[in-house]
Structure formats: structure tokens, C-alpha cells
mmCIF file of C-alpha atoms in Angstrom:
data_model
loop_
_atom_site.group_PDB
_atom_site.id
_atom_site.type_symbol
_atom_site.label_atom_id
_atom_site.label_comp_id
_atom_site.label_asym_id
_atom_site.label_seq_id
_atom_site.Cartn_x
_atom_site.Cartn_y
_atom_site.Cartn_z
ATOM 1 C CA MET A 1 2.071 6.358 58.194
ATOM 2 C CA VAL A 2 -0.392 4.597 55.890
ATOM 3 C CA LYS A 3 -1.352 7.926 54.357
ATOM 4 C CA LYS A 4 2.282 8.701 53.636
ATOM 5 C CA HIS A 5 2.791 5.259 52.115
ATOM 6 C CA ILE A 6 -0.224 5.701 49.818
ATOM 7 C CA ALA A 7 0.944 9.170 48.810
ATOM 8 C CA GLY A 8 4.366 7.780 47.950
ATOM 9 C CA HIS A 9 2.753 5.051 45.905
ATOM 10 C CA PHE A 10 0.694 7.570 43.915
ATOM 11 C CA ARG A 11 3.774 9.720 43.352
ATOM 12 C CA ARG A 12 5.634 6.762 41.908
ATOM 13 C CA ILE A 13 2.767 6.008 39.517
ATOM 14 C CA HIS A 14 2.565 9.692 38.616
ATOM 15 C CA HIS A 15 6.274 9.709 37.788
ATOM 16 C CA HIS A 16 5.831 6.679 35.562
ATOM 17 C CA VAL A 17 3.188 8.252 33.350
ATOM 18 C CA LEU A 18 3.591 12.047 33.619
ATOM 19 C CA PRO A 19 6.454 14.563 33.424
ATOM 20 C CA HIS A 20 7.544 15.926 36.792
ATOM 21 C CA LEU A 21 10.092 18.086 38.576
ATOM 22 C CA HIS A 22 12.737 16.462 40.748
ATOM 23 C CA GLU A 23 13.995 17.942 44.019
ATOM 24 C CA ASP A 24 16.874 19.605 42.147
ATOM 25 C CA GLY A 25 14.344 21.523 40.041
ATOM 26 C CA GLN A 26 15.094 19.607 36.861
ATOM 27 C CA GLN A 27 12.222 18.525 34.653
ATOM 28 C CA HIS A 28 11.998 14.789 33.995
ATOM 29 C CA HIS A 29 9.702 13.128 31.554
ATOM 30 C CA ALA A 30 7.541 10.136 32.405
ATOM 31 C CA HIS A 31 9.569 7.029 33.246
ATOM 32 C CA GLY A 32 7.341 5.174 30.779
ATOM 33 C CA LEU A 33 8.988 7.224 28.024
ATOM 34 C CA SER A 34 12.596 6.827 29.112
ATOM 35 C CA LEU A 35 15.089 5.286 26.710
ATOM 36 C CA VAL A 36 15.048 2.083 28.742
ATOM 37 C CA ALA A 37 11.254 1.916 28.492
ATOM 38 C CA LEU A 38 11.283 2.625 24.743
ATOM 39 C CA PHE A 39 13.890 -0.098 24.300
ATOM 40 C CA ALA A 40 11.673 -2.454 26.318
ATOM 41 C CA TYR A 41 8.690 -1.721 24.037
ATOM 42 C CA MET A 42 10.897 -2.549 21.066
ATOM 43 C CA GLN A 43 11.813 -5.848 22.691
ATOM 44 C CA ILE A 44 8.138 -6.659 23.308
ATOM 45 C CA PHE A 45 7.387 -6.182 19.616
ATOM 46 C CA ALA A 46 10.427 -8.178 18.551
ATOM 47 C CA PHE A 47 9.563 -11.084 20.867
ATOM 48 C CA THR A 48 5.910 -10.999 19.779
ATOM 49 C CA ILE A 49 6.896 -11.217 16.113
ATOM 50 C CA GLY A 50 9.336 -14.025 16.855
ATOM 51 C CA GLY A 51 6.739 -15.790 18.982
ATOM 52 C CA PHE A 52 4.164 -15.683 16.214
ATOM 53 C CA TYR A 53 6.602 -17.253 13.755
ATOM 54 C CA VAL A 54 7.477 -20.019 16.214
ATOM 55 C CA ILE A 55 3.793 -20.706 16.936
ATOM 56 C CA LYS A 56 2.867 -20.654 13.247
ATOM 57 C CA PHE A 57 5.433 -23.326 12.428
ATOM 58 C CA THR A 58 5.046 -25.480 15.536
ATOM 59 C CA ALA A 59 1.502 -25.221 16.885
ATOM 60 C CA PRO A 60 -0.677 -22.910 14.755
ATOM 61 C CA GLN A 61 -3.849 -24.034 16.542
ATOM 62 C CA ILE A 62 -2.753 -21.927 19.533
ATOM 63 C CA LEU A 63 -3.633 -18.820 17.533
ATOM 64 C CA GLY A 64 -7.208 -20.039 17.265
ATOM 65 C CA VAL A 65 -9.062 -20.912 14.114
ATOM 66 C CA VAL A 66 -12.190 -19.808 12.362
ATOM 67 C CA THR A 67 -14.014 -21.842 9.737
ATOM 68 C CA PHE A 68 -14.148 -20.501 6.256
ATOM 69 C CA THR A 69 -16.414 -22.027 3.611
ATOM 70 C CA ALA A 70 -17.265 -21.334 0.004
ATOM 71 C CA ASP A 71 -20.942 -21.588 0.905
ATOM 72 C CA GLN A 72 -20.521 -18.649 3.292
ATOM 73 C CA ILE A 73 -19.102 -16.548 0.441
ATOM 74 C CA ILE A 74 -22.042 -17.471 -1.804
ATOM 75 C CA GLU A 75 -24.558 -16.800 0.935
ATOM 76 C CA LEU A 76 -23.045 -13.429 1.868
ATOM 77 C CA THR A 77 -22.800 -12.462 -1.806
ATOM 78 C CA ASN A 78 -26.490 -13.142 -2.256
ATOM 79 C CA VAL A 79 -27.290 -11.190 0.900
ATOM 80 C CA LYS A 80 -25.493 -8.157 -0.560
ATOM 81 C CA ARG A 81 -27.208 -8.607 -3.933
ATOM 82 C CA THR A 82 -30.616 -8.851 -2.301
ATOM 83 C CA GLU A 83 -29.929 -5.797 -0.119
ATOM 84 C CA ASN A 84 -29.108 -3.853 -3.269
ATOM 85 C CA GLY A 85 -32.149 -5.005 -5.180
ATOM 86 C CA VAL A 86 -30.232 -7.341 -7.474
ATOM 87 C CA GLY A 87 -31.442 -10.884 -7.893
ATOM 88 C CA ALA A 88 -29.555 -13.679 -6.168
ATOM 89 C CA VAL A 89 -27.154 -15.769 -8.233
ATOM 90 C CA SER A 90 -27.574 -19.521 -8.203
ATOM 91 C CA TYR A 91 -24.835 -22.001 -7.468
ATOM 92 C CA ASN A 92 -23.428 -23.867 -10.443
ATOM 93 C CA PRO A 93 -21.190 -26.882 -9.786
ATOM 94 C CA LEU A 94 -19.323 -26.423 -13.070
ATOM 95 C CA LEU A 95 -18.441 -22.844 -12.139
ATOM 96 C CA ALA A 96 -17.322 -24.092 -8.727
ATOM 97 C CA GLN A 97 -15.106 -26.659 -10.455
ATOM 98 C CA ALA A 98 -13.681 -23.909 -12.654
ATOM 99 C CA ALA A 99 -12.970 -21.796 -9.552
ATOM 100 C CA ALA A 100 -11.258 -24.757 -7.899
ATOM 101 C CA ALA A 101 -9.181 -25.332 -11.044
ATOM 102 C CA LYS A 102 -8.162 -21.673 -11.014
ATOM 103 C CA ALA A 103 -7.145 -21.906 -7.349
ATOM 104 C CA SER A 104 -5.148 -25.085 -8.063
ATOM 105 C CA ASN A 105 -3.444 -23.385 -10.948
ATOM 106 C CA MET A 106 -2.531 -20.399 -8.771
ATOM 107 C CA PHE A 107 -0.803 -22.772 -6.361
ATOM 108 C CA ALA A 108 0.837 -24.756 -9.178
ATOM 109 C CA GLU A 109 2.181 -21.744 -11.057
ATOM 110 C CA ASN A 110 2.605 -19.685 -7.873
ATOM 111 C CA TYR A 111 0.931 -16.419 -8.889
ATOM 112 C CA TRP A 112 -1.485 -13.858 -7.507
ATOM 113 C CA ALA A 113 -3.179 -12.455 -10.590
ATOM 114 C CA HIS A 114 -6.131 -12.916 -12.899
ATOM 115 C CA PHE A 115 -3.853 -14.262 -15.625
ATOM 116 C CA SER A 116 -1.352 -17.021 -15.013
ATOM 117 C CA PRO A 117 2.324 -16.519 -15.880
ATOM 118 C CA SER A 118 1.766 -18.910 -18.783
ATOM 119 C CA GLY A 119 -1.062 -16.691 -20.051
ATOM 120 C CA LYS A 120 -4.167 -18.607 -18.924
ATOM 121 C CA SER A 121 -7.223 -16.429 -18.507
ATOM 122 C CA PRO A 122 -9.937 -17.034 -15.902
ATOM 123 C CA TRP A 123 -12.225 -18.013 -18.776
ATOM 124 C CA SER A 124 -9.978 -20.865 -19.853
ATOM 125 C CA PHE A 125 -10.874 -22.640 -16.583
ATOM 126 C CA MET A 126 -14.582 -22.312 -17.380
ATOM 127 C CA ASN A 127 -13.966 -23.687 -20.835
ATOM 128 C CA SER A 128 -11.946 -26.577 -19.469
ATOM 129 C CA VAL A 129 -14.885 -27.796 -17.362
ATOM 130 C CA GLY A 130 -17.341 -27.359 -20.241
ATOM 131 C CA TYR A 131 -19.201 -24.323 -18.897
ATOM 132 C CA LYS A 132 -20.722 -22.265 -21.711
ATOM 133 C CA TYR A 133 -21.193 -18.620 -20.875
ATOM 134 C CA VAL A 134 -22.013 -15.291 -22.403
ATOM 135 C CA TYR A 135 -20.556 -13.042 -19.721
ATOM 136 C CA ALA A 136 -18.251 -13.825 -16.887
ATOM 137 C CA GLY A 137 -16.394 -12.083 -14.114
ATOM 138 C CA GLU A 138 -13.832 -13.029 -11.500
ATOM 139 C CA ASN A 139 -13.077 -11.709 -8.010
ATOM 140 C CA LEU A 140 -10.060 -12.888 -6.046
ATOM 141 C CA ALA A 141 -9.176 -12.561 -2.359
ATOM 142 C CA ARG A 142 -6.418 -13.856 -0.144
ATOM 143 C CA ASP A 143 -5.304 -13.979 3.479
ATOM 144 C CA PHE A 144 -8.594 -12.909 5.052
ATOM 145 C CA GLY A 145 -9.621 -14.465 8.338
ATOM 146 C CA ASP A 146 -13.323 -14.901 7.632
ATOM 147 C CA ALA A 147 -15.853 -14.864 4.805
ATOM 148 C CA GLN A 148 -17.569 -11.671 5.947
ATOM 149 C CA SER A 149 -14.306 -9.705 5.707
ATOM 150 C CA VAL A 150 -13.791 -10.957 2.146
ATOM 151 C CA VAL A 151 -17.219 -9.854 0.964
ATOM 152 C CA ASN A 152 -16.900 -6.538 2.822
ATOM 153 C CA ALA A 153 -13.556 -5.887 1.128
ATOM 154 C CA TRP A 154 -15.050 -6.581 -2.295
ATOM 155 C CA MET A 155 -17.982 -4.310 -1.499
ATOM 156 C CA ASN A 156 -15.540 -1.519 -0.570
ATOM 157 C CA SER A 157 -13.799 -1.743 -3.931
ATOM 158 C CA PRO A 158 -15.826 -0.195 -6.777
ATOM 159 C CA SER A 159 -14.642 -2.613 -9.458
ATOM 160 C CA HIS A 160 -15.232 -5.732 -7.349
ATOM 161 C CA LYS A 161 -18.548 -4.373 -6.149
ATOM 162 C CA SER A 162 -19.702 -3.886 -9.732
ATOM 163 C CA ASN A 163 -18.979 -7.566 -10.359
ATOM 164 C CA LEU A 164 -20.707 -8.632 -7.168
ATOM 165 C CA LEU A 165 -23.843 -6.583 -7.868
ATOM 166 C CA ASP A 166 -23.977 -7.080 -11.617
ATOM 167 C CA ARG A 167 -27.574 -7.825 -12.674
ATOM 168 C CA GLY A 168 -26.275 -9.613 -15.751
ATOM 169 C CA PHE A 169 -24.756 -12.462 -13.756
ATOM 170 C CA LYS A 170 -27.032 -15.384 -13.034
ATOM 171 C CA GLU A 171 -24.727 -18.054 -11.637
ATOM 172 C CA ILE A 172 -21.820 -18.299 -9.228
ATOM 173 C CA GLY A 173 -19.069 -20.720 -8.324
ATOM 174 C CA VAL A 174 -16.645 -20.244 -5.446
ATOM 175 C CA ALA A 175 -13.530 -22.094 -4.334
ATOM 176 C CA VAL A 176 -11.771 -21.562 -1.023
ATOM 177 C CA ALA A 177 -8.298 -23.004 -0.601
ATOM 178 C CA SER A 178 -5.547 -22.880 1.956
ATOM 179 C CA GLY A 179 -1.925 -22.993 0.967
ATOM 180 C CA ASN A 180 1.141 -21.003 0.044
ATOM 181 C CA VAL A 181 1.017 -18.551 -2.843
ATOM 182 C CA THR A 182 3.930 -16.240 -3.628
ATOM 183 C CA GLY A 183 5.584 -17.143 -0.354
ATOM 184 C CA HIS A 184 2.583 -16.316 1.800
ATOM 185 C CA GLU A 185 0.624 -18.946 3.694
ATOM 186 C CA GLY A 186 -3.074 -18.194 3.822
ATOM 187 C CA ILE A 187 -6.573 -18.590 2.463
ATOM 188 C CA LEU A 188 -7.281 -18.072 -1.223
ATOM 189 C CA VAL A 189 -10.780 -17.308 -2.512
ATOM 190 C CA VAL A 190 -11.771 -17.519 -6.180
ATOM 191 C CA GLN A 191 -15.234 -16.246 -7.019
ATOM 192 C CA LEU A 192 -16.548 -16.713 -10.548
ATOM 193 C CA PHE A 193 -19.728 -15.143 -11.856
ATOM 194 C CA ALA A 194 -21.280 -15.900 -15.199
ATOM 195 C CA THR A 195 -24.356 -15.785 -17.330
ATOM 196 C CA PRO A 196 -24.755 -19.164 -18.974
ATOM 197 C CA VAL A 197 -25.793 -19.409 -22.590
ATOM 198 C CA SER A 198 -28.990 -21.164 -21.559
ATOM 199 C CA GLN A 199 -30.185 -18.213 -19.453
ATOM 200 C CA VAL A 200 -29.816 -15.476 -22.012
ATOM 201 C CA PRO A 201 -33.285 -14.161 -22.861
ATOM 202 C CA VAL A 202 -34.049 -14.135 -26.568
ATOM 203 C CA PRO A 203 -35.582 -10.790 -27.596
ATOM 204 C CA GLN A 204 -38.992 -11.235 -29.199
ATOM 205 C CA ASN A 205 -38.313 -9.142 -32.298
ATOM 206 C CA LEU A 206 -35.023 -10.903 -33.008
ATOM 207 C CA ALA A 207 -36.621 -14.308 -32.615
ATOM 208 C CA GLN A 208 -39.415 -13.353 -34.971
ATOM 209 C CA ALA A 209 -37.113 -11.755 -37.468
ATOM 210 C CA SER A 210 -34.995 -14.827 -37.949
ATOM 211 C CA PRO A 211 -36.870 -17.899 -36.860
ATOM 212 C CA SER A 212 -34.717 -20.233 -38.871
ATOM 213 C CA PRO A 213 -31.989 -21.027 -38.144
ATOM 214 C CA ALA A 214 -32.363 -20.306 -34.403
ATOM 215 C CA PRO A 215 -30.188 -17.496 -33.126
ATOM 216 C CA VAL A 216 -27.137 -18.705 -31.345
ATOM 217 C CA VAL A 217 -25.424 -16.670 -28.725
ATOM 218 C CA THR A 218 -21.854 -15.783 -29.361
ATOM 219 C CA PRO A 219 -19.892 -15.629 -26.128
ATOM 220 C CA ILE A 220 -18.310 -12.316 -25.546
ATOM 221 C CA PRO A 221 -15.061 -12.403 -23.654
ATOM 222 C CA THR A 222 -15.281 -10.164 -20.662
ATOM 223 C CA PRO A 223 -13.359 -6.956 -21.155
ATOM 224 C CA ILE A 224 -10.626 -6.849 -18.582
ATOM 225 C CA ARG A 225 -10.510 -3.697 -16.573
ATOM 226 C CA ASN A 226 -8.974 -3.544 -13.163
ATOM 227 C CA SER A 227 -10.512 -6.453 -11.317
ATOM 228 C CA PHE A 228 -12.513 -7.888 -14.124
ATOM 229 C CA ALA A 229 -15.328 -5.497 -13.626
ATOM 230 C CA GLN A 230 -18.068 -6.382 -16.042
ATOM 231 C CA ALA A 231 -18.243 -3.925 -18.888
ATOM 232 C CA SER A 232 -21.888 -4.304 -19.725
ATOM 233 C CA PRO A 233 -24.620 -6.049 -17.816
ATOM 234 C CA THR A 234 -26.814 -6.299 -20.896
ATOM 235 C CA PRO A 235 -26.314 -9.474 -22.885
ATOM 236 C CA THR A 236 -25.998 -8.937 -26.608
ATOM 237 C CA LEU A 237 -27.415 -11.451 -28.995
ATOM 238 C CA THR A 238 -25.779 -11.962 -32.304
ATOM 239 C CA PRO A 239 -27.077 -14.521 -34.773
ATOM 240 C CA ALA A 240 -24.147 -16.605 -35.822
ATOM 241 C CA PRO A 241 -23.691 -19.681 -37.931
ATOM 242 C CA SER A 242 -21.365 -21.311 -35.478
ATOM 243 C CA PRO A 243 -23.229 -23.939 -33.468
ATOM 244 C CA GLU A 244 -20.922 -23.807 -30.489
ATOM 245 C CA PRO A 245 -19.575 -20.898 -28.444
ATOM 246 C CA SER A 246 -15.981 -20.408 -29.386
ATOM 247 C CA PRO A 247 -14.393 -20.303 -25.887
ATOM 248 C CA SER A 248 -15.360 -23.887 -25.197
ATOM 249 C CA SER A 249 -13.982 -25.146 -28.466
ATOM 250 C CA SER A 250 -10.322 -24.894 -27.587
ATOM 251 C CA PRO A 251 -9.659 -25.957 -24.033
ATOM 252 C CA THR A 252 -6.076 -25.505 -22.987
ATOM 253 C CA PRO A 253 -4.126 -27.800 -20.681
ATOM 254 C CA ILE A 254 -4.060 -26.383 -17.161
ATOM 255 C CA ALA A 255 -1.544 -27.158 -14.461
ATOM 256 C CA VAL A 256 -3.134 -27.985 -11.143
ATOM 257 C CA ALA A 257 -1.630 -28.439 -7.715
ATOM 258 C CA GLN A 258 -2.608 -30.662 -4.875
ATOM 259 C CA ALA A 259 -4.077 -28.262 -2.337
ATOM 260 C CA ASP A 260 -6.768 -28.185 0.283
ATOM 261 C CA ILE A 261 -9.552 -26.747 -1.841
ATOM 262 C CA ILE A 262 -13.264 -26.635 -1.118
ATOM 263 C CA VAL A 263 -16.095 -25.442 -3.274
ATOM 264 C CA GLY A 264 -19.625 -24.315 -2.503
ATOM 265 C CA ASP A 265 -21.885 -27.352 -2.534
ATOM 266 C CA ASN A 266 -25.129 -25.608 -1.561
ATOM 267 C CA VAL A 267 -26.168 -28.526 0.585
ATOM 268 C CA GLY A 268 -24.308 -28.046 3.804
ATOM 269 C CA GLN A 269 -21.370 -26.580 5.632
ATOM 270 C CA SER A 270 -19.344 -29.751 5.868
ATOM 271 C CA ALA A 271 -16.313 -28.584 3.909
ATOM 272 C CA THR A 272 -14.294 -25.998 5.784
ATOM 273 C CA VAL A 273 -10.899 -24.410 5.685
ATOM 274 C CA LEU A 274 -9.509 -23.169 8.965
ATOM 275 C CA ALA A 275 -8.202 -19.635 9.095
ATOM 276 C CA SER A 276 -5.965 -18.247 11.810
ATOM 277 C CA ASN A 277 -6.839 -15.469 14.240
ATOM 278 C CA GLN A 278 -3.294 -14.158 14.074
ATOM 279 C CA PHE A 279 -4.219 -10.892 12.384
ATOM 280 C CA SER A 280 -6.766 -9.827 14.991
ATOM 281 C CA ILE A 281 -4.424 -10.828 17.841
ATOM 282 C CA SER A 282 -1.530 -8.871 16.272
ATOM 283 C CA LYS A 283 -3.768 -5.893 15.698
ATOM 284 C CA GLY A 284 -4.936 -5.914 19.304
ATOM 285 C CA ILE A 285 -1.409 -6.129 20.731
ATOM 286 C CA THR A 286 -0.113 -3.391 18.439
ATOM 287 C CA LEU A 287 -2.991 -1.002 19.042
ATOM 288 C CA GLY A 288 -2.620 -1.564 22.795
ATOM 289 C CA LEU A 289 1.117 -0.960 23.000
ATOM 290 C CA VAL A 290 1.465 1.842 20.437
ATOM 291 C CA GLY A 291 -1.681 3.408 21.871
ATOM 292 C CA PHE A 292 -0.141 3.324 25.356
ATOM 293 C CA ILE A 293 3.045 5.077 24.194
ATOM 294 C CA PHE A 294 0.963 7.613 22.249
ATOM 295 C CA VAL A 295 -1.159 8.365 25.317
ATOM 296 C CA LEU A 296 1.965 8.916 27.457
ATOM 297 C CA PHE A 297 3.333 11.439 24.952
ATOM 298 C CA ALA A 298 -0.077 13.119 24.631
ATOM 299 C CA ALA A 299 -0.370 13.311 28.440
ATOM 300 C CA GLU A 300 3.029 14.982 28.566
ATOM 301 C CA VAL A 301 1.940 17.633 26.057
ATOM 302 C CA VAL A 302 -1.299 18.278 27.959
ATOM 303 C CA MET A 303 0.561 18.483 31.258
ATOM 304 C CA VAL A 304 3.128 20.951 29.888
ATOM 305 C CA VAL A 305 0.446 23.148 28.369
ATOM 306 C CA ARG A 306 -1.469 23.258 31.657
ATOM 307 C CA ARG A 307 1.514 23.886 33.928
ATOM 308 C CA GLU A 308 3.672 26.858 33.109
ATOM 309 C CA HIS A 309 6.724 25.727 35.038
ATOM 310 C CA LEU A 310 7.150 22.734 32.713
ATOM 311 C CA LYS A 311 8.769 23.015 29.284
ATOM 312 C CA LEU A 312 7.689 21.245 26.093
ATOM 313 C CA ARG A 313 10.341 18.688 25.226
ATOM 314 C CA SER A 314 11.912 19.138 21.795
ATOM 315 C CA GLY A 315 10.703 16.578 19.261
ATOM 316 C CA ILE A 316 7.722 15.346 21.231
ATOM 317 C CA LEU A 317 5.232 16.584 18.604
ATOM 318 C CA ALA A 318 7.141 14.663 15.949
ATOM 319 C CA HIS A 319 6.923 11.478 18.007
ATOM 320 C CA LEU A 320 3.195 12.039 18.492
ATOM 321 C CA GLY A 321 2.741 12.560 14.760
ATOM 322 C CA LEU A 322 4.541 9.361 13.790
ATOM 323 C CA LEU A 323 2.825 7.246 16.452
ATOM 324 C CA GLY A 324 -0.551 8.713 15.462
ATOM 325 C CA PHE A 325 0.189 7.772 11.864
ATOM 326 C CA VAL A 326 1.069 4.215 12.910
ATOM 327 C CA LEU A 327 -2.153 3.956 14.919
ATOM 328 C CA LEU A 328 -4.169 5.059 11.890
ATOM 329 C CA VAL A 329 -2.445 2.544 9.626
ATOM 330 C CA ILE A 330 -2.994 -0.301 12.093
ATOM 331 C CA TRP A 331 -6.571 0.691 12.891
ATOM 332 C CA TYR A 332 -7.587 0.656 9.223
ATOM 333 C CA ALA A 333 -5.423 -2.318 8.249
ATOM 334 C CA VAL A 334 -7.302 -5.198 6.713
ATOM 335 C CA SER A 335 -6.062 -8.728 6.955
ATOM 336 C CA GLY A 336 -6.158 -9.655 3.302
ATOM 337 C CA ALA A 337 -5.822 -8.506 -0.268
ATOM 338 C CA ILE A 338 -8.271 -8.514 -3.162
ATOM 339 C CA LEU A 339 -7.717 -8.537 -6.890
ATOM 340 C CA MET B 1 6.747 28.332 24.003
ATOM 341 C CA ILE B 2 6.771 27.311 20.330
ATOM 342 C CA LYS B 3 8.846 29.504 18.041
ATOM 343 C CA GLU B 4 8.015 30.418 14.462
ATOM 344 C CA HIS B 5 10.583 28.132 12.909
ATOM 345 C CA ASP B 6 9.210 25.287 15.057
ATOM 346 C CA ILE B 7 5.792 25.857 13.519
ATOM 347 C CA PHE B 8 7.272 25.780 10.029
ATOM 348 C CA TRP B 9 9.192 22.565 10.649
ATOM 349 C CA HIS B 10 6.313 20.820 12.345
ATOM 350 C CA THR B 11 3.892 21.883 9.597
ATOM 351 C CA PHE B 12 6.326 20.383 7.109
ATOM 352 C CA LEU B 13 6.466 17.138 9.108
ATOM 353 C CA TYR B 14 2.709 16.876 9.490
ATOM 354 C CA LEU B 15 2.193 17.599 5.785
ATOM 355 C CA GLY B 16 4.495 14.673 5.041
ATOM 356 C CA LEU B 17 2.565 12.453 7.432
ATOM 357 C CA GLY B 18 -0.683 13.628 5.816
ATOM 358 C CA VAL B 19 0.599 12.563 2.406
ATOM 359 C CA GLY B 20 1.457 9.231 4.013
ATOM 360 C CA VAL B 21 -2.083 8.830 5.336
ATOM 361 C CA ILE B 22 -3.491 9.419 1.847
ATOM 362 C CA ALA B 23 -0.990 7.001 0.310
ATOM 363 C CA VAL B 24 -1.867 4.317 2.871
ATOM 364 C CA TYR B 25 -5.564 4.824 2.216
ATOM 365 C CA LEU B 26 -5.045 4.478 -1.529
ATOM 366 C CA SER B 27 -3.089 1.265 -0.916
ATOM 367 C CA ARG B 28 -5.674 -0.421 1.275
ATOM 368 C CA PHE B 29 -5.963 -4.134 0.503
ATOM 369 C CA ASP B 30 -2.265 -4.163 -0.359
ATOM 370 C CA ALA B 31 -0.504 -4.632 2.957
ATOM 371 C CA THR B 32 2.959 -4.908 1.415
ATOM 372 C CA ARG B 33 2.649 -1.518 -0.231
ATOM 373 C CA GLN B 34 1.271 -0.057 2.982
ATOM 374 C CA TYR B 35 4.325 -1.320 4.831
ATOM 375 C CA LEU B 36 6.633 0.203 2.218
ATOM 376 C CA ILE B 37 4.858 3.539 2.728
ATOM 377 C CA LEU B 38 5.311 3.181 6.483
ATOM 378 C CA MET B 39 9.039 2.524 5.971
ATOM 379 C CA MET B 40 9.352 5.637 3.831
ATOM 380 C CA LEU B 41 7.495 7.686 6.435
ATOM 381 C CA VAL B 42 9.784 6.432 9.212
ATOM 382 C CA LEU B 43 12.799 7.370 7.108
ATOM 383 C CA PHE B 44 11.263 10.808 6.519
ATOM 384 C CA TYR B 45 10.671 11.172 10.275
ATOM 385 C CA LEU B 46 14.273 10.250 11.087
ATOM 386 C CA VAL B 47 15.744 12.622 8.509
ATOM 387 C CA TRP B 48 13.368 15.355 9.644
ATOM 388 C CA GLY B 49 14.377 14.785 13.263
ATOM 389 C CA TYR B 50 18.074 14.920 12.480
ATOM 390 C CA VAL B 51 17.804 18.128 10.405
ATOM 391 C CA TYR B 52 15.432 19.796 12.878
ATOM 392 C CA HIS B 53 17.530 19.122 15.952
ATOM 393 C CA HIS B 54 20.758 19.885 14.105
ATOM 394 C CA MET B 55 19.382 23.314 13.224
ATOM 395 C CA LYS B 56 18.243 23.852 16.805
ATOM 396 C CA GLY B 57 21.635 22.745 18.031
ATOM 397 C CA ASP B 58 20.302 20.197 20.499
ATOM 398 C CA THR B 59 21.310 16.977 18.794
ATOM 399 C CA THR B 60 22.303 14.793 21.709
ATOM 400 C CA ARG B 61 22.821 11.067 21.873
ATOM 401 C CA ARG B 62 19.637 10.784 23.885
ATOM 402 C CA VAL B 63 17.585 12.613 21.244
ATOM 403 C CA ILE B 64 19.018 10.470 18.449
ATOM 404 C CA LEU B 65 18.307 7.250 20.360
ATOM 405 C CA GLU B 66 14.770 8.379 21.125
ATOM 406 C CA TYR B 67 14.066 8.952 17.440
ATOM 407 C CA LEU B 68 15.654 5.639 16.508
ATOM 408 C CA PHE B 69 13.702 3.676 19.125
ATOM 409 C CA ILE B 70 10.380 5.235 18.174
ATOM 410 C CA GLY B 71 11.144 4.683 14.492
ATOM 411 C CA PHE B 72 11.911 1.013 15.221
ATOM 412 C CA ILE B 73 8.741 0.647 17.283
ATOM 413 C CA ALA B 74 6.759 2.004 14.312
ATOM 414 C CA LEU B 75 8.473 -0.409 11.917
ATOM 415 C CA LEU B 76 8.025 -3.427 14.205
ATOM 416 C CA ALA B 77 4.370 -2.578 14.875
ATOM 417 C CA GLY B 78 3.743 -2.287 11.140
ATOM 418 C CA PHE B 79 5.617 -5.525 10.449
ATOM 419 C CA LEU B 80 3.599 -7.393 13.083
ATOM 420 C CA VAL B 81 0.268 -6.409 11.557
ATOM 421 C CA LEU B 82 0.982 -5.899 7.871
ATOM 422 C CA VAL B 83 3.672 -8.443 7.069
ATOM 423 C CA SER B 84 4.050 -11.302 9.528
#
């Protein structure tokens, strides 16, 4: 009696996950792949999406939070530079202020780009805080859940990586801000690199050739390619009569927004922005559910191939292909964007 | 079990999906574009399914609903991770 009960139980489970023949000789696919089941999976996704929106607007802390600081970005950047045999960059508060001004301006003018809609370049923010540079570069990131993911994403992009590992850069300033840009709530990271005028080495022969007046460095605007990859890591010295670098001579008015912005302070981890765990939760749910459906279809194919009395259902390979594609997309999805 | 024209049609489908994989890879770090690619791939899958089953002569309401449900599941899964 018990044996029969257990056997019946196993048969029911078997029918839920594998194709089978009914008493009338007709082949039936797994109950887990019936239209009702597929409709139920759709409902699960729809309710999950709806639930996330409700939670985000009512109680976002339920999704969990991770701290996100500018100091972490600086630290991780220097770790990558050291690993690659490039000297660490030192924190500069003026560059950090410039990065914060850029982030504010992105909120104020609502854009996700290196140049503002009103035409402000990243360098104009350095000029506005009085930072005098020879070379500069900018990396941007948004919507990542933690600092490590940001730096990893930059390292996976050749143009951003060339900025990050540029030997010519000596100083760094980073701002991390939370807010809404282009209709998307999330974390914004502005990373500015530069070589200040004061740290440009004066070549011996040039110094001897023209001892008076002293050679003055002319700032060279960074050529803009893709993500502000630095064109040349070698500073060029040009004797010039102008006593002041030209970029700092004409600061332009910059719109700033009130936003929750923090900058690297190099003294502690007190300032933090909280990022949500929503992406990793969504990714887990999606991989689990789509993976389950994929496995059911794959099991059906394997079962049919192994048992000659079963027939391969028309269209099942197409379903497997699409679901496999979705799994790949989700598996390799990253939470944020870089520019 | 699998006829020659099935192989042709499925090769065509998988080639399309392969192009999609490359496109998604090239659009990494741009989730919106990745989602647009996913939408196009789902549309391709639905059109492929309709043409394939129409030619086989087994276009039933059940088959159509199955394609639609799986297409929607793909879109909702992508939306959950890439957009929301």
C-alpha cells in the first residue's frame, strides 16, 4: 500500500517535469510546460516587476543596500594601477570638487554624456575650481551596485582602461552621487584624472636652452575619443609667453543641482551613498525561473532522443534557442553603464 | 526524426540568435540597447515560428499561444533585469 502510494507520487512528479504517454497511448509533454504553467510563469514575472516598482517607491530599504564611496573608487583604481605596474594617482581635493560639480551639472541639465547639452566640457569644471592641468581624462559610470563593479567595467572597456592605467596621470578626483538622471534613479560616478602643471617634469636640455624666461607649460586640451581616452601619456612642454594656462582664464558659469554627492576625502569612509541590491535579486530570480523552463525543455529533448516511442514536439528547439539566448543575456548582464 | 527542411529552418533560426548574441555582447554596458536587441530577437522568433509552422501545416491555437507565452516570458525576464 505504502509502496503503491510512493510509486504514484513519483509518477506525478515525473509527469510534471518529463514527457510521458497516457493510458490512451497519446504523448503528453511535461505539465510544467503546459500552457497554464507557461501563463503562470508569465504572471510570476509580471508580479515580480510590479512588486519591485512598489517596493522602490514605498520601502526601498527592503531590497537591501550596499555602501558606495568615492574613496573605494580611488582605492580600487590605485590597486589596478599598481597591479599593472603604473604608479598610483594621488587624491586632489580640487579635482574632487570638479567631479562633484560635473555630477551636479549632470543632474541640473539632466544628461548622460561627457559634454552638457549647453556645451560644457569636463575641463570647464576643472577650470571653474581653479585646477591647472596639462592633461586630463574623464570616466563616467552609472547605476552600478558597488564600487568594484564600476572599476571592473572600466577595466573591461579598452578606452576607459587606457584612462585608468595612463602613466601620464598623477592625480585623481572622484564624486559619487545618487539621484535621477535621464529618468533613471541610481548612482552616478564621475572620475577625473589629470596631470597638474606643477608635476610636469622639465626636460634638462629645454631648461638649459632657455633659462630665462622660465618655460611655462601650455595646457593641452585632451583629445576626445570615445570615452576620453588619453591620446598621449607623454607631456609636451612648449615655452610660451603666456603666464597662465589658458583653460583657467575663462571659467564659464555652471549650473549645479542639489543632490546627494560625496567626494573622496582620503581620510575615512564616513561619506557613503547607499545602492540597492535590486539588480542582483532580479538577476537571481530571472536566472532561476528561465533556467527552470529551459531545463524542462532540454529534459524533454533528451527524453525523446533516448526513447524511440516518443516524438520530438514541433518548435521545441526554437523555444530552447530563445530561452538559451535569454539566459546568456541575463547571465552576462551588468547592472550599470559606463561612458 | 528531423527532416531536411527542419534542419534548414532551425539553422536559420540559430544563425539569427547567434547574430543576437554578438549584438548583445557588443552592446554590453548599455542595457537599454541590449533590451532593444532582445525585443527584436523575440519578434524574429515569433515570425520564424509562424512561418515555420505555417509551412509545416501544424499551426494550431496551442502552438501560437506557446510561442506567444515564451516570447512574453523572454521579454518580461529581460525587462526585469535590464530595464526595471
